[in-house]
PDB file of C-alpha atoms and ligand atoms in Angstrom:
ATOM      1  CA  MET I   8       2.778 -98.673 -14.826  1.00 91.00           C
ATOM      2  CA  ASP I   9       2.913-102.264 -16.010  1.00 94.00           C
ATOM      3  CA  LEU I  10       5.747-104.028 -14.166  1.00 97.00           C
ATOM      4  CA  SER I  11       5.904-107.090 -16.447  1.00 97.00           C
ATOM      5  CA  GLY I  12       9.496-107.680 -17.479  1.00 95.00           C
ATOM      6  CA  LYS I  13      10.799-104.672 -15.509  1.00 98.00           C
ATOM      7  CA  LYS I  14      14.103-105.275 -13.782  1.00 98.00           C
ATOM      8  CA  ALA I  15      13.975-104.592 -10.031  1.00 98.00           C
ATOM      9  CA  VAL I  16      16.822-104.619  -7.520  1.00 99.00           C
ATOM     10  CA  VAL I  17      15.933-104.609  -3.812  1.00 98.00           C
ATOM     11  CA  PHE I  18      18.740-104.160  -1.275  1.00 98.00           C
ATOM     12  CA  GLY I  19      17.464-105.629   1.995  1.00 98.00           C
ATOM     13  CA  GLY I  20      15.028-107.610  -0.139  1.00 98.00           C
ATOM     14  CA  THR I  21      15.432-110.836   1.826  1.00 98.00           C
ATOM     15  CA  SER I  22      13.630-109.920   5.067  1.00 98.00           C
ATOM     16  CA  GLY I  23      10.751-107.869   6.436  1.00 98.00           C
ATOM     17  CA  ILE I  24       9.694-104.846   4.374  1.00 98.00           C
ATOM     18  CA  GLY I  25      12.246-105.531   1.632  1.00 98.00           C
ATOM     19  CA  LEU I  26      11.151-109.149   1.262  1.00 98.00           C
ATOM     20  CA  ALA I  27       7.482-108.109   1.119  1.00 98.00           C
ATOM     21  CA  THR I  28       8.452-105.600  -1.595  1.00 98.00           C
ATOM     22  CA  SER I  29      10.330-108.277  -3.575  1.00 98.00           C
ATOM     23  CA  LEU I  30       7.271-110.554  -3.364  1.00 98.00           C
ATOM     24  CA  LEU I  31       4.838-107.841  -4.534  1.00 98.00           C
ATOM     25  CA  LEU I  32       7.136-106.793  -7.382  1.00 98.00           C
ATOM     26  CA  ALA I  33       7.518-110.397  -8.540  1.00 98.00           C
ATOM     27  CA  ALA I  34       3.755-110.978  -8.283  1.00 98.00           C
ATOM     28  CA  ASP I  35       3.323-107.989 -10.614  1.00 97.00           C
ATOM     29  CA  GLY I  36       5.676-109.553 -13.160  1.00 98.00           C
ATOM     30  CA  ALA I  37       8.984-107.825 -12.373  1.00 98.00           C
ATOM     31  CA  GLU I  38      12.282-109.743 -12.453  1.00 98.00           C
ATOM     32  CA  VAL I  39      13.606-109.147  -8.940  1.00 98.00           C
ATOM     33  CA  THR I  40      17.124-109.400  -7.535  1.00 98.00           C
ATOM     34  CA  ALA I  41      16.901-109.377  -3.716  1.00 98.00           C
ATOM     35  CA  ILE I  42      20.229-108.530  -2.096  1.00 98.00           C
ATOM     36  CA  SER I  43      21.604-108.753   1.439  1.00 98.00           C
ATOM     37  CA  ARG I  44      24.571-110.089   3.411  1.00 98.00           C
ATOM     38  CA  LYS I  45      22.907-113.427   4.236  1.00 98.00           C
ATOM     39  CA  PRO I  46      20.123-113.910   1.709  1.00 98.00           C
ATOM     40  CA  ASP I  47      19.688-117.634   2.453  1.00 96.00           C
ATOM     41  CA  LYS I  48      17.603-116.794   5.486  1.00 93.00           C
ATOM     42  CA  ALA I  49      14.794-115.744   3.126  1.00 95.00           C
ATOM     43  CA  GLY I  50      14.201-119.467   2.453  1.00 94.00           C
ATOM     44  CA  ASP I  51      12.439-120.609  -0.721  1.00 96.00           C
ATOM     45  CA  LEU I  52      11.297-117.712  -2.852  1.00 97.00           C
ATOM     46  CA  PRO I  53       8.860-117.786  -5.772  1.00 96.00           C
ATOM     47  CA  ASN I  54       9.901-117.675  -9.418  1.00 94.00           C
ATOM     48  CA  GLY I  55      10.924-114.209 -10.446  1.00 97.00           C
ATOM     49  CA  ILE I  56      13.130-113.541  -7.400  1.00 98.00           C
ATOM     50  CA  THR I  57      16.867-114.247  -7.434  1.00 98.00           C
ATOM     51  CA  THR I  58      18.987-113.580  -4.362  1.00 98.00           C
ATOM     52  CA  ARG I  59      22.522-112.195  -4.279  1.00 98.00           C
ATOM     53  CA  VAL I  60      25.053-111.443  -1.552  1.00 98.00           C
ATOM     54  CA  CYS I  61      26.299-107.882  -1.017  1.00 98.00           C
ATOM     55  CA  ASP I  62      26.963-105.650   1.990  1.00 98.00           C
ATOM     56  CA  VAL I  63      25.659-102.123   1.305  1.00 98.00           C
ATOM     57  CA  LEU I  64      28.573-100.711   3.307  1.00 98.00           C
ATOM     58  CA  ASP I  65      31.130-102.303   0.972  1.00 98.00           C
ATOM     59  CA  ARG I  66      31.432 -99.634  -1.713  1.00 98.00           C
ATOM     60  CA  LYS I  67      33.369-101.735  -4.206  1.00 98.00           C
ATOM     61  CA  ALA I  68      30.905-104.608  -3.890  1.00 98.00           C
ATOM     62  CA  VAL I  69      27.896-102.286  -4.316  1.00 98.00           C
ATOM     63  CA  GLU I  70      29.489-100.668  -7.374  1.00 98.00           C
ATOM     64  CA  ALA I  71      30.305-104.063  -8.908  1.00 98.00           C
ATOM     65  CA  ILE I  72      26.893-105.658  -8.391  1.00 98.00           C
ATOM     66  CA  LEU I  73      25.014-102.629  -9.709  1.00 98.00           C
ATOM     67  CA  SER I  74      27.234-102.482 -12.829  1.00 98.00           C
ATOM     68  CA  GLU I  75      26.594-106.159 -13.387  1.00 98.00           C
ATOM     69  CA  LEU I  76      22.812-105.839 -12.958  1.00 98.00           C
ATOM     70  CA  SER I  77      22.524-102.736 -15.214  1.00 98.00           C
ATOM     71  CA  GLN I  78      20.025-101.637 -16.665  1.00 97.00           C
ATOM     72  CA  ILE I  79      17.695-101.413 -13.662  1.00 98.00           C
ATOM     73  CA  ASP I  80      14.127-100.052 -13.860  1.00 98.00           C
ATOM     74  CA  ILE I  81      13.277-100.193 -10.170  1.00 99.00           C
ATOM     75  CA  LEU I  82      15.916 -99.676  -7.470  1.00 99.00           C
ATOM     76  CA  VAL I  83      14.818-100.026  -3.848  1.00 99.00           C
ATOM     77  CA  THR I  84      16.810-100.101  -0.639  1.00 98.00           C
ATOM     78  CA  THR I  85      15.450-100.997   2.767  1.00 98.00           C
ATOM     79  CA  ALA I  86      18.763-102.287   4.181  1.00 98.00           C
ATOM     80  CA  THR I  87      19.193-101.260   7.804  1.00 96.00           C
ATOM     81  CA  GLY I  88      22.968-101.258   7.354  1.00 95.00           C
ATOM     82  CA  GLY I  89      23.921-102.246  10.863  1.00 89.00           C
ATOM     83  CA  LYS I  90      22.957-101.592  14.469  1.00 90.00           C
ATOM     84  CA  ARG I  91      21.007 -98.636  15.797  1.00 91.00           C
ATOM     85  CA  ALA I  92      21.314 -96.847  19.133  1.00 94.00           C
ATOM     86  CA  TYR I  93      18.328 -96.382  21.455  1.00 92.00           C
ATOM     87  CA  GLY I  94      17.955 -94.567  24.754  1.00 94.00           C
ATOM     88  CA  PRO I  95      18.461 -91.094  26.179  1.00 96.00           C
ATOM     89  CA  PHE I  96      20.741 -89.041  23.942  1.00 97.00           C
ATOM     90  CA  LEU I  97      22.695 -87.490  26.809  1.00 97.00           C
ATOM     91  CA  GLU I  98      23.687 -90.951  28.018  1.00 96.00           C
ATOM     92  CA  MET I  99      24.147 -92.535  24.604  1.00 95.00           C
ATOM     93  CA  ASP I 100      27.426 -94.049  23.501  1.00 94.00           C
ATOM     94  CA  LEU I 101      28.444 -91.685  20.700  1.00 95.00           C
ATOM     95  CA  ASP I 102      30.015 -94.480  18.672  1.00 96.00           C
ATOM     96  CA  GLY I 103      26.635 -96.220  18.769  1.00 96.00           C
ATOM     97  CA  TYR I 104      24.945 -93.010  17.629  1.00 97.00           C
ATOM     98  CA  LYS I 105      27.452 -92.686  14.777  1.00 97.00           C
ATOM     99  CA  ALA I 106      26.984 -96.351  13.795  1.00 97.00           C
ATOM    100  CA  SER I 107      23.217 -95.788  13.461  1.00 97.00           C
ATOM    101  CA  PHE I 108      24.062 -93.738  10.351  1.00 98.00           C
ATOM    102  CA  ASP I 109      25.232 -96.912   8.571  1.00 98.00           C
ATOM    103  CA  LYS I 110      21.711 -97.004   7.132  1.00 98.00           C
ATOM    104  CA  LEU I 111      22.324 -93.595   5.505  1.00 98.00           C
ATOM    105  CA  TRP I 112      25.783 -94.575   4.203  1.00 98.00           C
ATOM    106  CA  GLY I 113      24.337 -97.762   2.723  1.00 98.00           C
ATOM    107  CA  TYR I 114      21.551 -95.811   1.027  1.00 98.00           C
ATOM    108  CA  ALA I 115      24.133 -93.278  -0.222  1.00 98.00           C
ATOM    109  CA  ASN I 116      26.228 -96.094  -1.746  1.00 98.00           C
ATOM    110  CA  VAL I 117      23.206 -97.590  -3.477  1.00 98.00           C
ATOM    111  CA  ILE I 118      22.151 -94.219  -4.929  1.00 98.00           C
ATOM    112  CA  ARG I 119      25.634 -93.051  -5.939  1.00 98.00           C
ATOM    113  CA  PHE I 120      26.625 -96.295  -7.632  1.00 98.00           C
ATOM    114  CA  GLY I 121      23.124 -97.186  -8.797  1.00 98.00           C
ATOM    115  CA  ALA I 122      21.632 -94.029 -10.330  1.00 98.00           C
ATOM    116  CA  LYS I 123      23.634 -94.245 -13.545  1.00 98.00           C
ATOM    117  CA  HIS I 124      22.397 -97.796 -14.075  1.00 98.00           C
ATOM    118  CA  VAL I 125      18.722 -96.852 -13.615  1.00 98.00           C
ATOM    119  CA  SER I 126      16.925 -96.697 -16.938  1.00 98.00           C
ATOM    120  CA  ASP I 127      15.216 -93.500 -18.139  1.00 98.00           C
ATOM    121  CA  GLY I 128      11.838 -93.212 -16.413  1.00 98.00           C
ATOM    122  CA  GLY I 129      12.971 -95.541 -13.627  1.00 98.00           C
ATOM    123  CA  SER I 130      12.786 -94.954  -9.888  1.00 98.00           C
ATOM    124  CA  ILE I 131      14.742 -95.186  -6.658  1.00 99.00           C
ATOM    125  CA  THR I 132      12.867 -95.783  -3.404  1.00 99.00           C
ATOM    126  CA  LEU I 133      14.259 -95.541   0.134  1.00 99.00           C
ATOM    127  CA  VAL I 134      12.705 -96.416   3.484  1.00 98.00           C
ATOM    128  CA  SER I 135      12.952 -93.861   6.299  1.00 98.00           C
ATOM    129  CA  GLY I 136      10.878 -94.203   9.512  1.00 98.00           C
ATOM    130  CA  ALA I 137       8.197 -92.319  11.454  1.00 98.00           C
ATOM    131  CA  PRO I 138      10.581 -90.962  14.168  1.00 97.00           C
ATOM    132  CA  ALA I 139      12.048 -88.732  11.439  1.00 98.00           C
ATOM    133  CA  ARG I 140       9.119 -86.358  11.978  1.00 98.00           C
ATOM    134  CA  ASN I 141       7.605 -87.316  15.353  1.00 97.00           C
ATOM    135  CA  CYS I 142       9.877 -88.963  17.862  1.00 93.00           C
ATOM    136  CA  GLN I 143       9.537 -90.101  21.440  1.00 90.00           C
ATOM    137  CA  PRO I 144      12.263 -89.791  24.083  1.00 93.00           C
ATOM    138  CA  GLY I 145      14.947 -92.413  23.415  1.00 95.00           C
ATOM    139  CA  GLN I 146      14.608 -92.206  19.619  1.00 96.00           C
ATOM    140  CA  VAL I 147      17.165 -89.493  18.814  1.00 97.00           C
ATOM    141  CA  ALA I 148      19.268 -91.803  16.636  1.00 97.00           C
ATOM    142  CA  LEU I 149      16.234 -93.072  14.702  1.00 97.00           C
ATOM    143  CA  SER I 150      14.991 -89.518  14.284  1.00 98.00           C
ATOM    144  CA  SER I 151      18.363 -88.182  13.120  1.00 98.00           C
ATOM    145  CA  VAL I 152      18.937 -90.960  10.603  1.00 98.00           C
ATOM    146  CA  GLY I 153      15.348 -90.970   9.302  1.00 98.00           C
ATOM    147  CA  GLY I 154      15.430 -87.183   8.887  1.00 98.00           C
ATOM    148  CA  ALA I 155      18.732 -87.407   7.021  1.00 98.00           C
ATOM    149  CA  VAL I 156      17.353 -90.135   4.728  1.00 98.00           C
ATOM    150  CA  GLU I 157      14.325 -87.994   3.827  1.00 98.00           C
ATOM    151  CA  ALA I 158      16.458 -84.861   3.280  1.00 98.00           C
ATOM    152  CA  MET I 159      18.903 -86.813   1.089  1.00 98.00           C
ATOM    153  CA  MET I 160      16.001 -88.285  -0.886  1.00 98.00           C
ATOM    154  CA  ARG I 161      14.527 -84.830  -1.652  1.00 98.00           C
ATOM    155  CA  ALA I 162      17.908 -83.333  -2.600  1.00 98.00           C
ATOM    156  CA  VAL I 163      18.812 -86.255  -4.859  1.00 98.00           C
ATOM    157  CA  ALA I 164      15.335 -86.249  -6.455  1.00 99.00           C
ATOM    158  CA  SER I 165      15.978 -82.664  -7.606  1.00 98.00           C
ATOM    159  CA  GLU I 166      19.363 -83.580  -9.071  1.00 98.00           C
ATOM    160  CA  VAL I 167      18.264 -86.600 -11.074  1.00 98.00           C
ATOM    161  CA  ALA I 168      14.899 -85.245 -12.276  1.00 98.00           C
ATOM    162  CA  PRO I 169      13.249 -85.706 -14.649  1.00 98.00           C
ATOM    163  CA  ARG I 170      15.136 -88.843 -15.729  1.00 98.00           C
ATOM    164  CA  ILE I 171      14.667 -90.755 -12.463  1.00 98.00           C
ATOM    165  CA  ARG I 172      12.058 -90.400  -9.693  1.00 99.00           C
ATOM    166  CA  VAL I 173      13.255 -90.714  -6.084  1.00 99.00           C
ATOM    167  CA  ASN I 174      10.937 -91.205  -3.101  1.00 99.00           C
ATOM    168  CA  ALA I 175      10.857 -92.492   0.455  1.00 99.00           C
ATOM    169  CA  VAL I 176       8.301 -94.539   2.334  1.00 99.00           C
ATOM    170  CA  SER I 177       8.143 -94.002   6.092  1.00 98.00           C
ATOM    171  CA  PRO I 178       6.927 -96.918   8.198  1.00 98.00           C
ATOM    172  CA  GLY I 179       5.686 -96.733  11.756  1.00 98.00           C
ATOM    173  CA  THR I 180       6.027 -99.795  13.980  1.00 98.00           C
ATOM    174  CA  ILE I 181       6.027-102.818  11.675  1.00 98.00           C
ATOM    175  CA  ASP I 182       6.113-106.475  12.701  1.00 98.00           C
ATOM    176  CA  THR I 183       9.302-107.749  11.018  1.00 98.00           C
ATOM    177  CA  PRO I 184      12.338-109.880  11.955  1.00 97.00           C
ATOM    178  CA  MET I 185      14.100-106.616  12.932  1.00 96.00           C
ATOM    179  CA  VAL I 186      12.611-107.233  16.386  1.00 96.00           C
ATOM    180  CA  ILE I 187      14.231-110.348  17.782  1.00 95.00           C
ATOM    181  CA  VAL I 188      12.123-111.050  20.876  1.00 97.00           C
ATOM    182  CA  GLN I 189       9.293-113.544  20.390  1.00 98.00           C
ATOM    183  CA  GLY I 190       6.050-114.657  22.009  1.00 98.00           C
ATOM    184  CA  ALA I 191       4.420-112.675  24.793  1.00 98.00           C
ATOM    185  CA  GLU I 192       7.356-110.281  25.058  1.00 98.00           C
ATOM    186  CA  ARG I 193       6.997-109.373  21.365  1.00 98.00           C
ATOM    187  CA  GLU I 194       3.231-108.871  21.674  1.00 98.00           C
ATOM    188  CA  GLU I 195       3.729-106.662  24.735  1.00 98.00           C
ATOM    189  CA  LEU I 196       6.385-104.584  22.944  1.00 97.00           C
ATOM    190  CA  TYR I 197       4.142-103.921  19.949  1.00 98.00           C
ATOM    191  CA  LYS I 198       1.164-103.179  22.205  1.00 98.00           C
ATOM    192  CA  LYS I 199       3.201-100.675  24.196  1.00 96.00           C
ATOM    193  CA  THR I 200       4.805 -98.938  21.205  1.00 95.00           C
ATOM    194  CA  THR I 201       1.582 -98.567  19.205  1.00 97.00           C
ATOM    195  CA  LYS I 202      -0.987 -97.853  21.928  1.00 96.00           C
ATOM    196  CA  ASN I 203      -1.153 -94.112  21.170  1.00 96.00           C
ATOM    197  CA  ASN I 204      -1.287 -94.494  17.371  1.00 97.00           C
ATOM    198  CA  LEU I 205      -4.565 -93.821  15.569  1.00 97.00           C
ATOM    199  CA  ILE I 206      -4.451 -97.496  14.544  1.00 98.00           C
ATOM    200  CA  PRO I 207      -3.107 -99.178  17.696  1.00 98.00           C
ATOM    201  CA  ARG I 208      -1.339-102.218  16.274  1.00 98.00           C
ATOM    202  CA  ALA I 209       1.917-103.044  14.544  1.00 98.00           C
ATOM    203  CA  GLY I 210       1.704-102.823  10.763  1.00 98.00           C
ATOM    204  CA  ARG I 211       2.532-105.681   8.416  1.00 98.00           C
ATOM    205  CA  ALA I 212       5.500-105.646   6.052  1.00 98.00           C
ATOM    206  CA  ASP I 213       3.179-106.039   3.057  1.00 98.00           C
ATOM    207  CA  GLU I 214       1.274-102.886   4.089  1.00 99.00           C
ATOM    208  CA  VAL I 215       4.528-100.906   3.788  1.00 99.00           C
ATOM    209  CA  ALA I 216       5.429-102.724   0.569  1.00 99.00           C
ATOM    210  CA  GLN I 217       2.131-101.525  -0.920  1.00 98.00           C
ATOM    211  CA  GLY I 218       3.282 -97.948  -0.224  1.00 99.00           C
ATOM    212  CA  ILE I 219       6.583 -98.732  -1.950  1.00 99.00           C
ATOM    213  CA  LEU I 220       4.725-100.160  -4.973  1.00 98.00           C
ATOM    214  CA  PHE I 221       2.615 -96.965  -5.105  1.00 98.00           C
ATOM    215  CA  VAL I 222       5.637 -94.664  -5.468  1.00 98.00           C
ATOM    216  CA  ILE I 223       7.244 -97.046  -7.955  1.00 98.00           C
ATOM    217  CA  LYS I 224       4.171 -97.227 -10.185  1.00 98.00           C
ATOM    218  CA  ASN I 225       2.845 -93.655 -10.033  1.00 98.00           C
ATOM    219  CA  GLU I 226       4.875 -91.739 -12.610  1.00 98.00           C
ATOM    220  CA  PHE I 227       3.801 -88.324 -11.220  1.00 98.00           C
ATOM    221  CA  VAL I 228       5.285 -88.907  -7.754  1.00 98.00           C
ATOM    222  CA  THR I 229       8.826 -87.800  -6.922  1.00 99.00           C
ATOM    223  CA  GLY I 230      10.728 -86.123  -4.096  1.00 98.00           C
ATOM    224  CA  THR I 231       8.171 -87.106  -1.492  1.00 98.00           C
ATOM    225  CA  THR I 232       7.648 -89.365   1.515  1.00 98.00           C
ATOM    226  CA  VAL I 233       4.635 -91.635   1.837  1.00 98.00           C
ATOM    227  CA  ASP I 234       3.759 -92.450   5.463  1.00 98.00           C
ATOM    228  CA  VAL I 235       2.538 -95.971   6.216  1.00 98.00           C
ATOM    229  CA  ASP I 236       2.467 -95.695   9.990  1.00 98.00           C
ATOM    230  CA  GLY I 237      -1.002 -96.320  11.460  1.00 98.00           C
ATOM    231  CA  GLY I 238      -1.305 -92.631  12.310  1.00 98.00           C
ATOM    232  CA  TRP I 239       1.953 -92.445  14.274  1.00 97.00           C
ATOM    233  CA  LEU I 240       2.466 -88.793  13.233  1.00 97.00           C
ATOM    234  CA  LEU I 241      -0.834 -87.725  14.848  1.00 96.00           C
ATOM    235  CA  ARG I 242      -0.520 -89.767  18.012  1.00 92.00           C
ATOM    236  CA  GLU I 243      -0.730 -88.507  21.555  1.00 79.00           C
ATOM    237  CA  PRO I 244       2.700 -88.075  23.171  1.00 72.00           C
TER     238      PRO I 244
HETATM  239  N1  NAP E 447      10.243-102.669  11.248  1.00 66.13           N
HETATM  240  C1  NAP E 447       9.969-101.450  11.713  1.00 66.13           C
HETATM  241  O1  NAP E 447       9.243-101.268  12.713  1.00 66.13           O
HETATM  242  C2  NAP E 447      10.539-100.237  11.018  1.00 66.13           C
HETATM  243  C3  NAP E 447      10.086 -98.968  11.425  1.00 66.13           C
HETATM  244  C4  NAP E 447      10.583 -97.845  10.793  1.00 66.13           C
HETATM  245  C5  NAP E 447      11.542 -97.971   9.804  1.00 66.13           C
HETATM  246  N2  NAP E 447      11.973 -99.224   9.450  1.00 66.13           N
HETATM  247  C6  NAP E 447      12.985 -99.296   8.385  1.00 66.13           C
HETATM  248  O2  NAP E 447      12.549-100.189   7.387  1.00 66.13           O
HETATM  249  C7  NAP E 447      13.686-100.777   6.745  1.00 66.13           C
HETATM  250  C8  NAP E 447      13.500-102.274   6.690  1.00 66.13           C
HETATM  251  O3  NAP E 447      13.409-102.773   8.014  1.00 66.13           O
HETATM  252  P1  NAP E 447      12.783-104.206   8.342  1.00 66.13           P
HETATM  253  O4  NAP E 447      11.925-104.053   9.519  1.00 66.13           O
HETATM  254  O5  NAP E 447      12.240-104.816   7.098  1.00 66.13           O
HETATM  255  O6  NAP E 447      14.133-104.962   8.824  1.00 66.13           O
HETATM  256  P2  NAP E 447      14.647-106.462   8.624  1.00 66.13           P
HETATM  257  O7  NAP E 447      13.503-107.426   8.557  1.00 66.13           O
HETATM  258  O8  NAP E 447      15.679-106.629   9.660  1.00 66.13           O
HETATM  259  O9  NAP E 447      15.334-106.425   7.178  1.00 66.13           O
HETATM  260  C9  NAP E 447      16.484-105.678   6.954  1.00 66.13           C
HETATM  261  C10 NAP E 447      17.137-106.178   5.685  1.00 66.13           C
HETATM  262  O10 NAP E 447      18.312-105.393   5.449  1.00 66.13           O
HETATM  263  C11 NAP E 447      19.401-106.282   5.177  1.00 66.13           C
HETATM  264  N3  NAP E 447      20.635-105.610   5.591  1.00 66.13           N
HETATM  265  C12 NAP E 447      20.918-105.077   6.804  1.00 66.13           C
HETATM  266  N4  NAP E 447      22.151-104.580   6.814  1.00 66.13           N
HETATM  267  C13 NAP E 447      22.657-104.798   5.562  1.00 66.13           C
HETATM  268  C14 NAP E 447      23.904-104.525   4.958  1.00 66.13           C
HETATM  269  N5  NAP E 447      24.906-103.922   5.639  1.00 66.13           N
HETATM  270  N6  NAP E 447      24.066-104.861   3.654  1.00 66.13           N
HETATM  271  C15 NAP E 447      23.080-105.489   2.967  1.00 66.13           C
HETATM  272  N7  NAP E 447      21.888-105.776   3.488  1.00 66.13           N
HETATM  273  C16 NAP E 447      21.675-105.445   4.784  1.00 66.13           C
HETATM  274  C17 NAP E 447      19.085-107.534   6.004  1.00 66.13           C
HETATM  275  O11 NAP E 447      19.687-108.716   5.511  1.00 66.13           O
HETATM  276  P3  NAP E 447      21.116-109.308   5.993  1.00 66.13           P
HETATM  277  O12 NAP E 447      21.113-109.303   7.489  1.00 66.13           O
HETATM  278  O13 NAP E 447      21.133-110.655   5.352  1.00 66.13           O
HETATM  279  O14 NAP E 447      22.151-108.399   5.416  1.00 66.13           O
HETATM  280  C18 NAP E 447      17.581-107.614   5.754  1.00 66.13           C
HETATM  281  O15 NAP E 447      17.329-108.227   4.499  1.00 66.13           O
HETATM  282  C19 NAP E 447      14.909-100.334   7.557  1.00 66.13           C
HETATM  283  O16 NAP E 447      15.531 -99.269   6.878  1.00 66.13           O
HETATM  284  C20 NAP E 447      14.309 -99.867   8.869  1.00 66.13           C
HETATM  285  O17 NAP E 447      15.086 -98.885   9.493  1.00 66.13           O
HETATM  286  C21 NAP E 447      11.495-100.360  10.015  1.00 66.13           C
END
C-alpha cells in the first residue's frame, strides 16, 4: 500500500511507540495527526506531522476531534490512558486494578467514535502487550487489560469487515518514556525484565512501529495480533 497522501491519526502519537509510528508514517508520505494530552513534549516534529490535544477518556472530545479529522485512512491508538497497577493480585488495590482498564476504555472510545470516519479500505490498529498471553507474577493487570484489548480487536474486526481492517501489535519490553527511571537503574530494570527472552534486550519503539506499519500496509491482514517482543512468549519462566 502506498501511503502518500493518506490521512493518519495516531492517538498517543507524541511519545514512545506512537511517536515512532507517527515518524514512520510521515516518512512514507502520510499526513499524520499525532494526538495526546500534552503533545508539546514531543518537541520539534518533521513536516507531515501535526499535533493536537485530546484525552482519550474524554468521550465528547474524542468524538469531536475524530469528526473534525474525517475522513481517516489510518487510525492507530497506542495511548496508555492512565496509570497501571503492578504487584501481587491478592494484595492489589482494586481501584488501581480497575484504573488499569483506562487503556481499554480509551481504545473503545477511539474505535466507537472513529470507525465511521475511517475510509473504505482503511485500518484501525491497537497496541496490546506481551503479558496478555504470557505473564509473570505481578502482571495480572497488564495481562487482563492486554487480553481484553486483543479480544475486543478480534470481535470488532468481525463487525466492521470487510470495509475496515482491525489489528493489534503486541510489544514486549520496549525502551520508551513510559519507564521514568534513568541511568543505571533503567539499564538494570531492562536487563532484569528481558534476561529470559530469546532476544535478551529491551526493544526499540521503531521496531514496534515497523510491526504497526506492516498491519497497516498489508491489505490481507485483519483480526490478528503481531508480536514484536524479542521472543517473550517463548521465554523461560
Ligand atoms: N513500553 C513498553 O515496554 C510496552 C510494553 C507492552 C505494551 N506497551 C503498550 O504500548 C503502548 C504505548 O506505550 P509507550 O511505551 O509508547 O508509552 P509512552 O511513551 O508513555 O506513550 C504513551 C502515549 O500515550 C499518550 N496518552 C496516555 N494517556 C492518554 C490519554 N488519556 N489521552 C491521550 N493520550 C494519552 C501519552 O501522551 P500524554 O501523556 O501527552 O497524554 C503518550 O503520547 C501502550 O498501550 C502500552 O501499554 C508498552
